[in-house]
JSON list of C-alpha atoms in Angstrom, two decimals:
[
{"chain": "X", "resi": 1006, "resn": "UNK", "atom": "CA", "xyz": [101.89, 37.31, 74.41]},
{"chain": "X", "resi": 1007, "resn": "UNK", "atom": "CA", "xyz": [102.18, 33.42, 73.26]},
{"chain": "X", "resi": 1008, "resn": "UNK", "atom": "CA", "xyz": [99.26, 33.72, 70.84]},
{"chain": "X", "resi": 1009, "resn": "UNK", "atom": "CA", "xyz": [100.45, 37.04, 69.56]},
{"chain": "X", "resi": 1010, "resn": "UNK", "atom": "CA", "xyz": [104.12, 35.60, 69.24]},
{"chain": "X", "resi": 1011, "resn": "UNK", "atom": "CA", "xyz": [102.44, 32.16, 67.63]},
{"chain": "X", "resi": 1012, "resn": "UNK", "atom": "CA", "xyz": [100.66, 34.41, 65.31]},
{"chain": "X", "resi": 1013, "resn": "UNK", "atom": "CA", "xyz": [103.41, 36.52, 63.70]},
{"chain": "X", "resi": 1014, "resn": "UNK", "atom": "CA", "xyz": [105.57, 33.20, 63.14]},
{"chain": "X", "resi": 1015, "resn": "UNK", "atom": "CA", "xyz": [103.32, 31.41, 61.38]},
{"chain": "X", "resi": 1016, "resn": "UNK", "atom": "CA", "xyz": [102.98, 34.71, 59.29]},
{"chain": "X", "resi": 1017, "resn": "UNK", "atom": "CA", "xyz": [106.85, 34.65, 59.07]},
{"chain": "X", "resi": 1018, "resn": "UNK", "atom": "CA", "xyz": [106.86, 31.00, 57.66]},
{"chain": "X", "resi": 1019, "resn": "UNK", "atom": "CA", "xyz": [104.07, 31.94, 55.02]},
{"chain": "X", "resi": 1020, "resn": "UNK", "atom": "CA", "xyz": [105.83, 34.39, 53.71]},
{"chain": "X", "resi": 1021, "resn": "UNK", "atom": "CA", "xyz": [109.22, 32.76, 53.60]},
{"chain": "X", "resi": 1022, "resn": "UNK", "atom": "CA", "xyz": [107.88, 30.38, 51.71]},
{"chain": "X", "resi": 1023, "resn": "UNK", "atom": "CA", "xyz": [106.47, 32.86, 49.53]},
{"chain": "X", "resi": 1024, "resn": "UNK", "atom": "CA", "xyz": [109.43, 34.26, 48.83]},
{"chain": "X", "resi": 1025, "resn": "UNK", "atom": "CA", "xyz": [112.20, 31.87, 48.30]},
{"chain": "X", "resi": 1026, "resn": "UNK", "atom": "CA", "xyz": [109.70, 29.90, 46.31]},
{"chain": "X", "resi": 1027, "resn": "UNK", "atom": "CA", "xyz": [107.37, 32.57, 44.46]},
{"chain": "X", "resi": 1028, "resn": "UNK", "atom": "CA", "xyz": [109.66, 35.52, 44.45]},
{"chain": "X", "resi": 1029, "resn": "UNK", "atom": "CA", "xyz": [113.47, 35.57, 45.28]},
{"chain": "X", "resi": 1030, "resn": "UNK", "atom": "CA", "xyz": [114.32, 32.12, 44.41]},
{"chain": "X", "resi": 1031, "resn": "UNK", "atom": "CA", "xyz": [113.05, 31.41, 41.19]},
{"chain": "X", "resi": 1032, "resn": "UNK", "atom": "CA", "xyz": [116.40, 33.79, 40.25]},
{"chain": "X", "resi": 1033, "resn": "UNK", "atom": "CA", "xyz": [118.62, 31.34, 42.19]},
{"chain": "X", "resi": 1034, "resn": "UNK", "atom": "CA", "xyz": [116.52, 27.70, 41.66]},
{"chain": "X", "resi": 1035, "resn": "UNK", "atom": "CA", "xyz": [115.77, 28.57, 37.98]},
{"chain": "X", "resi": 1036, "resn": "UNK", "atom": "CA", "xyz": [118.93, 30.35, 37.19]},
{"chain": "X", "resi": 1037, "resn": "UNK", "atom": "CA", "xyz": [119.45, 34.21, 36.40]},
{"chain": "X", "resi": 1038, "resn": "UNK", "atom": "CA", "xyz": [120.01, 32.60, 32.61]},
{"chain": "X", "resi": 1039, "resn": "UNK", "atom": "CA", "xyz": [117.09, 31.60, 31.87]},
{"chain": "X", "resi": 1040, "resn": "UNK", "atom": "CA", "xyz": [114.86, 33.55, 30.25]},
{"chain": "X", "resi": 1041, "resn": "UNK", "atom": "CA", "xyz": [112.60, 35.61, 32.67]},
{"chain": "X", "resi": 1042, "resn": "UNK", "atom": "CA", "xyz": [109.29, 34.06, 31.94]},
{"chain": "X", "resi": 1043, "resn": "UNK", "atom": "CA", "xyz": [110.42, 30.95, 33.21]},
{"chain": "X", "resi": 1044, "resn": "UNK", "atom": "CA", "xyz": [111.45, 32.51, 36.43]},
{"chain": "X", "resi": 1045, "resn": "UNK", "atom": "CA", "xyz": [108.96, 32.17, 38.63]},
{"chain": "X", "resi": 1046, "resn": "UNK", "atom": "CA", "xyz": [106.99, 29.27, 40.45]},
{"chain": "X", "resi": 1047, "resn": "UNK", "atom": "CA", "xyz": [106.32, 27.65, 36.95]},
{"chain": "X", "resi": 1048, "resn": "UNK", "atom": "CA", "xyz": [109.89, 27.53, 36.39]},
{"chain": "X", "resi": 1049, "resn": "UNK", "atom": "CA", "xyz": [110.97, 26.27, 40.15]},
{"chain": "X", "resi": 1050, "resn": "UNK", "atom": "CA", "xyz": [108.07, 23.37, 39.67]},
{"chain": "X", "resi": 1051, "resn": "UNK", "atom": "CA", "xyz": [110.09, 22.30, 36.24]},
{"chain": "X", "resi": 1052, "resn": "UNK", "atom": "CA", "xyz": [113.28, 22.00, 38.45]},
{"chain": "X", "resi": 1053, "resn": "UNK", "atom": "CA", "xyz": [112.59, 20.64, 41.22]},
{"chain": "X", "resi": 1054, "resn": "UNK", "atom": "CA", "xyz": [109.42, 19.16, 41.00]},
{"chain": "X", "resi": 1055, "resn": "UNK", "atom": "CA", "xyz": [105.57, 18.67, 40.78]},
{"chain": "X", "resi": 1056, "resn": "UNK", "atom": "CA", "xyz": [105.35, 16.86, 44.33]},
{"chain": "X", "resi": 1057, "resn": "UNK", "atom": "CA", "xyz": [107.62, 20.04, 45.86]},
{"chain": "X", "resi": 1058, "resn": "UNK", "atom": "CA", "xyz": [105.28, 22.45, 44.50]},
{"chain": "X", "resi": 1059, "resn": "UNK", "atom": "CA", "xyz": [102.49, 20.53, 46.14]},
{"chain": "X", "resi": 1060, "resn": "UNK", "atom": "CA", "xyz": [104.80, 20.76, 49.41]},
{"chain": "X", "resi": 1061, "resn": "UNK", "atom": "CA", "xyz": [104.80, 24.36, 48.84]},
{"chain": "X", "resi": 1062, "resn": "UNK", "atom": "CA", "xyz": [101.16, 25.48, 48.11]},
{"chain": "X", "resi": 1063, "resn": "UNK", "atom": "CA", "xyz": [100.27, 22.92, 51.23]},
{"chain": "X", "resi": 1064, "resn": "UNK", "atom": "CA", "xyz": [102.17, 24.51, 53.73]},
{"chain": "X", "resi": 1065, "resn": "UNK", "atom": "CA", "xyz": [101.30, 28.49, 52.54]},
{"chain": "X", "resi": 1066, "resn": "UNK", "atom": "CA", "xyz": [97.63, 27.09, 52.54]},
{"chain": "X", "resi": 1067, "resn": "UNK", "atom": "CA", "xyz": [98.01, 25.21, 56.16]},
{"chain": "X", "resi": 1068, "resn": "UNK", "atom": "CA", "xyz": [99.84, 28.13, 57.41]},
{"chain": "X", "resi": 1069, "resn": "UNK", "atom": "CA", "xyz": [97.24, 30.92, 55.98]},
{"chain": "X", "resi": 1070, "resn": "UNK", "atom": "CA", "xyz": [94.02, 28.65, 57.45]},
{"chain": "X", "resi": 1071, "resn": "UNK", "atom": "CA", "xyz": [95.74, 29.14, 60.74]},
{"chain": "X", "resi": 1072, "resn": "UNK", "atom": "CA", "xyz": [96.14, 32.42, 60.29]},
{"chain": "X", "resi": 1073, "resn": "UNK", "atom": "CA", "xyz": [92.48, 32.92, 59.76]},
{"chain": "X", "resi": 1074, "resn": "UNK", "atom": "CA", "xyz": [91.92, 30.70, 62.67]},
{"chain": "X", "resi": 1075, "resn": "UNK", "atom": "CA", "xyz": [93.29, 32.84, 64.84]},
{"chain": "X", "resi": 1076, "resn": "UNK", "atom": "CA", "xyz": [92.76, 36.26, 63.22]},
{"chain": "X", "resi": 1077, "resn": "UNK", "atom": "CA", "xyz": [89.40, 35.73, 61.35]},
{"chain": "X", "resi": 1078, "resn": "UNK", "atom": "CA", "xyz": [91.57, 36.47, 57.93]},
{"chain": "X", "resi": 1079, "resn": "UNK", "atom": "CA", "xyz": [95.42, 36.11, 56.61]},
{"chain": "X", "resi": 1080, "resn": "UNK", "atom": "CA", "xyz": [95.21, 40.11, 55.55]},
{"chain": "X", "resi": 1081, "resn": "UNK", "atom": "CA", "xyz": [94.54, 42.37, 57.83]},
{"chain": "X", "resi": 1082, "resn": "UNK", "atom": "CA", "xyz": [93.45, 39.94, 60.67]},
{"chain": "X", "resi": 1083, "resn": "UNK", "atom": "CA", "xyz": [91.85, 41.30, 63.80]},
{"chain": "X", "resi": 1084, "resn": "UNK", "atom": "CA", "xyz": [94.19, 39.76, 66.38]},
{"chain": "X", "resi": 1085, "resn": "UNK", "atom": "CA", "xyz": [95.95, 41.89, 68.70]},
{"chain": "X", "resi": 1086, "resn": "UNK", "atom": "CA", "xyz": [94.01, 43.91, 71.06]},
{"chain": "X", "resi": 1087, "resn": "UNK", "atom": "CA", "xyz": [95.74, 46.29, 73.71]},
{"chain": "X", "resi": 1088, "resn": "UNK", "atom": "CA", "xyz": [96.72, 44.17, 77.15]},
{"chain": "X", "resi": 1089, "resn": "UNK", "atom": "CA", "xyz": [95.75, 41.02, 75.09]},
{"chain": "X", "resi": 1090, "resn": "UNK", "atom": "CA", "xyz": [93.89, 39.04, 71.69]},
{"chain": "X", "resi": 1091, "resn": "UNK", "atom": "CA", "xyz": [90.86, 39.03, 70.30]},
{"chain": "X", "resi": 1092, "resn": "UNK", "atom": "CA", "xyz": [90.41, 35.30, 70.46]},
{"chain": "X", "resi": 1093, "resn": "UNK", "atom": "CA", "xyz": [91.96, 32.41, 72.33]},
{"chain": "X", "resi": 1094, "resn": "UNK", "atom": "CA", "xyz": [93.12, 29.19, 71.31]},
{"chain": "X", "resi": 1095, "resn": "UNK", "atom": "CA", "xyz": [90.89, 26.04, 71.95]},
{"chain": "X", "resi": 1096, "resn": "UNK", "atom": "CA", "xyz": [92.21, 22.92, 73.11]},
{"chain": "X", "resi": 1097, "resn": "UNK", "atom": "CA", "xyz": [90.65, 21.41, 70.31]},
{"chain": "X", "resi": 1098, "resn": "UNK", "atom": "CA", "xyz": [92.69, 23.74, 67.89]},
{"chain": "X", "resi": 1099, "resn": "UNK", "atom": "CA", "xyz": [95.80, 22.99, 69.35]},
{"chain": "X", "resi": 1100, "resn": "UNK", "atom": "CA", "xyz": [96.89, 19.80, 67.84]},
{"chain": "X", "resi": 1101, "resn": "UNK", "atom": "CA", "xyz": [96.14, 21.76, 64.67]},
{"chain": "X", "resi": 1102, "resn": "UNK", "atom": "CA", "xyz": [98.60, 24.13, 65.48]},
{"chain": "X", "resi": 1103, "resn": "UNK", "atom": "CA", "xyz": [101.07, 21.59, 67.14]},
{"chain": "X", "resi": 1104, "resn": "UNK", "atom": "CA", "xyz": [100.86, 19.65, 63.79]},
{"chain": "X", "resi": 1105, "resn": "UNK", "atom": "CA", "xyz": [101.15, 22.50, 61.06]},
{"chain": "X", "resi": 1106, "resn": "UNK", "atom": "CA", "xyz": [104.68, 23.54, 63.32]},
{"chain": "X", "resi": 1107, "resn": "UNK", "atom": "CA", "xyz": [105.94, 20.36, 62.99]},
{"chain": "X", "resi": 1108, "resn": "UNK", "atom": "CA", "xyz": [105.51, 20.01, 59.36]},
{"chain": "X", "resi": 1109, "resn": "UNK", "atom": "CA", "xyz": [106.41, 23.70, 59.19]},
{"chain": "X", "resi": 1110, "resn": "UNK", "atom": "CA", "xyz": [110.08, 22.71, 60.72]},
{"chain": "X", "resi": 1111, "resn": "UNK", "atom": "CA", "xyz": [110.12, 20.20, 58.16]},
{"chain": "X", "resi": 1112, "resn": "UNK", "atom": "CA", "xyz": [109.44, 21.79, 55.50]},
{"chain": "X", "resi": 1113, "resn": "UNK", "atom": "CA", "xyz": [111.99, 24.75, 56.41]},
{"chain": "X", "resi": 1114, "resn": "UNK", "atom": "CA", "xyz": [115.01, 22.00, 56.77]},
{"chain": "X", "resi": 1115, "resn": "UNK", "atom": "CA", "xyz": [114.08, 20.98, 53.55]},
{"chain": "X", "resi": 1116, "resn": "UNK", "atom": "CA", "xyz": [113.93, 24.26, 51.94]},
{"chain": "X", "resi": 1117, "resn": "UNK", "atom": "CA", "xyz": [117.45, 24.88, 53.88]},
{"chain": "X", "resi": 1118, "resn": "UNK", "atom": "CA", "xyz": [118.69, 21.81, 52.38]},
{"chain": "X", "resi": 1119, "resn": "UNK", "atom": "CA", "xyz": [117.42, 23.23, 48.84]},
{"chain": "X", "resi": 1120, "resn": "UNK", "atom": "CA", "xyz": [119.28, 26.87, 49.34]},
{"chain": "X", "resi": 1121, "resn": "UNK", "atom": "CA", "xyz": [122.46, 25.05, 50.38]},
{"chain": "X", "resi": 1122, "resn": "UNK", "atom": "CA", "xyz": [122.55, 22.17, 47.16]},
{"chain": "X", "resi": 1123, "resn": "UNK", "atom": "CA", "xyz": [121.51, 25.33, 44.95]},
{"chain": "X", "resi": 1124, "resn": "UNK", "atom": "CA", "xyz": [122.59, 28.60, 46.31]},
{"chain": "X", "resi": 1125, "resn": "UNK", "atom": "CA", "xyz": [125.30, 27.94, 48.67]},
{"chain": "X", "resi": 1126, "resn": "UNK", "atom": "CA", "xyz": [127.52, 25.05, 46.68]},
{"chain": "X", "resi": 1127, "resn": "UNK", "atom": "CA", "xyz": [127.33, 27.24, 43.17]},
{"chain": "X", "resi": 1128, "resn": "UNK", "atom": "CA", "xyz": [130.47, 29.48, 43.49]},
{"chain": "X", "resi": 1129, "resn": "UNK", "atom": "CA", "xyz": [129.02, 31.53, 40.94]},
{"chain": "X", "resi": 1130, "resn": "UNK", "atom": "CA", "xyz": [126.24, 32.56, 43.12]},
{"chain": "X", "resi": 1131, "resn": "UNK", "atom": "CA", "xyz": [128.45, 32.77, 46.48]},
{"chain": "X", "resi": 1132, "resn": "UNK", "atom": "CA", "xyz": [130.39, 35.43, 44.90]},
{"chain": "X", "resi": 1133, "resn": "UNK", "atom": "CA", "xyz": [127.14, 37.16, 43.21]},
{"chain": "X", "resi": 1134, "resn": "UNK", "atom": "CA", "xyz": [125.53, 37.77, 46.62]},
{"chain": "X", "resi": 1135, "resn": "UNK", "atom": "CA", "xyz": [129.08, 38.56, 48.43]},
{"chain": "X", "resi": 1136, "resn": "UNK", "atom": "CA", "xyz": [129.98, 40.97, 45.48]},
{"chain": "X", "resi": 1137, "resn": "UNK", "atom": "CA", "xyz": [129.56, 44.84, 46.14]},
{"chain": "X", "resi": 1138, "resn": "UNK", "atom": "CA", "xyz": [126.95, 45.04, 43.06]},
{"chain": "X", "resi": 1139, "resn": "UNK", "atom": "CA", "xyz": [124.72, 43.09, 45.97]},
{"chain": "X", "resi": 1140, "resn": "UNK", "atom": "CA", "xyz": [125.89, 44.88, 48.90]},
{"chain": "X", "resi": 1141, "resn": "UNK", "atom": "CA", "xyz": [124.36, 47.92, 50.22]},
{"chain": "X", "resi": 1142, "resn": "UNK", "atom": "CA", "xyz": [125.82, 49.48, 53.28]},
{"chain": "X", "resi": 1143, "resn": "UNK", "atom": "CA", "xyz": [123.44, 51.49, 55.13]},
{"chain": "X", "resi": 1144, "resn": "UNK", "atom": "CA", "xyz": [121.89, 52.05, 58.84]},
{"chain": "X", "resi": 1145, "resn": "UNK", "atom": "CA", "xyz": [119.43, 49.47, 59.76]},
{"chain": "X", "resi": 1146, "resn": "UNK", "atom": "CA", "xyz": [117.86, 48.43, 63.03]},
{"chain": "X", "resi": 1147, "resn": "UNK", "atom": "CA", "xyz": [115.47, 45.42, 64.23]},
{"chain": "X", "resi": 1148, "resn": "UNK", "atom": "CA", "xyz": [115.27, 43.11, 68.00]},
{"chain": "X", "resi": 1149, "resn": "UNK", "atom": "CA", "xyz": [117.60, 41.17, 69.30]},
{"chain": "X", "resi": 1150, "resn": "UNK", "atom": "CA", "xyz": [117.29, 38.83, 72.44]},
{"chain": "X", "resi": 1151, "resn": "UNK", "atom": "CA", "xyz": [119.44, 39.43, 75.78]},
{"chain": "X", "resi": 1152, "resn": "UNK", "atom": "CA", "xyz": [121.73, 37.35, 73.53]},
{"chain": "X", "resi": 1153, "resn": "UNK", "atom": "CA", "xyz": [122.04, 39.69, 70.50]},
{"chain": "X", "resi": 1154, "resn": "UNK", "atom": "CA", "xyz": [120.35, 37.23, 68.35]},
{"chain": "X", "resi": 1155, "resn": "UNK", "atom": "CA", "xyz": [117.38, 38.57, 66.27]},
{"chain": "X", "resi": 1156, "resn": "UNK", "atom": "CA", "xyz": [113.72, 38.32, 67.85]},
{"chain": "X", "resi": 1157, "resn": "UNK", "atom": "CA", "xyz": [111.21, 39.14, 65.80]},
{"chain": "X", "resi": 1158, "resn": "UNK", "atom": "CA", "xyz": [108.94, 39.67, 68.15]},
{"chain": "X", "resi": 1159, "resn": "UNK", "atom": "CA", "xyz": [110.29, 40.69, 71.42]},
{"chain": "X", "resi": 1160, "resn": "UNK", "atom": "CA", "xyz": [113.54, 42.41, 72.35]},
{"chain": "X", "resi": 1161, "resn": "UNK", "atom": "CA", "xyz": [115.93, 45.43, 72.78]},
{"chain": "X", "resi": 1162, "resn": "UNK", "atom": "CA", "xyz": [116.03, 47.63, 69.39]},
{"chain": "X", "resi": 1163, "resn": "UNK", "atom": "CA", "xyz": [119.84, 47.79, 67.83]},
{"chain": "X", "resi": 1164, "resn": "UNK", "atom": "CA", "xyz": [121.08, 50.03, 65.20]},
{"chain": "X", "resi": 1165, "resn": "UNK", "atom": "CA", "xyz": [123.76, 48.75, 63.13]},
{"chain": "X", "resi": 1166, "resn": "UNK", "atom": "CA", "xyz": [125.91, 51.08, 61.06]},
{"chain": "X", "resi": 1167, "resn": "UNK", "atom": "CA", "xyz": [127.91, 50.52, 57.97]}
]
């Protein structure tokens, strides 16, 4: 259960990074004014940074090698078995993993740091996402913990209605 939990967060801090810096956030970082050729990871790089762009290919990279590590490839990796996982850790891959969640955790404070100087503190934006143009009521369901807190991983399923 560990490896497979390990597994699908590391995927889940990939692909956050992916999108607030690739997909979703150029809108926000770049600014839904600029022209739409410059929004994208081009753009985000002008704004915030050559050295943050290195940040941000690093850590997809790091997170995608462990990925393979563990799954034999990012897509479509052969992983979870029934009652169990294809492959174990070794003790000698461990302090890779220990090191890439550190910097992970890191890198996500940063990036939390980035949505609240850019998203959060622009009023504009605040009342964008809040608006009804951006909010769409519907049924949905995922885990939560014993707590109600989403688990992505492991939990009771809740439906939430509009």
């Amino acid at each position: 259960k560990k490896i497979r939990e390990l597994f699908y967060n590391i995927f889940y801090v990939e692909d956050h990074a992916l999108h607030f810096y690739f997909l979703g956030g150029p809108d926000f970082v770049v600014g839904p004014a600029a022209p739409k050729g410059q929004r994208n990871i081009l753009g985000v790089l002008g704004k915030v940074g050559l050295e943050i762009g290195k940040e941000v290919i690093g850590l997809r990279k790091q997170m995608r090698d462990l990925l393979v590590l563990t799954g034999g490839k990012a897509a479509h990796p052969v992983l979870g078995l029934p009652g169990g996982v294809a492959k174990a850790i070794s003790k000698d891959d461990q302090a890779n993993f220990i090191a890439a969640g550190e910097h992970a955790v890191q890198f996500a404070e940063f990036s939390l740091k980035i949505f609240a100087d850019v998203v959060l503190k622009n009023k504009q934006y605040v009342d964008w996402i809040l608006s009804d143009t951006y909010t769409h009521k519907t049924y949905y369901m995922g885990m939560v913990d014993d707590k109600n807190k989403v688990n992505f991983y492991d939990g009771m399923l809740r439906v939430v209605g509009p």
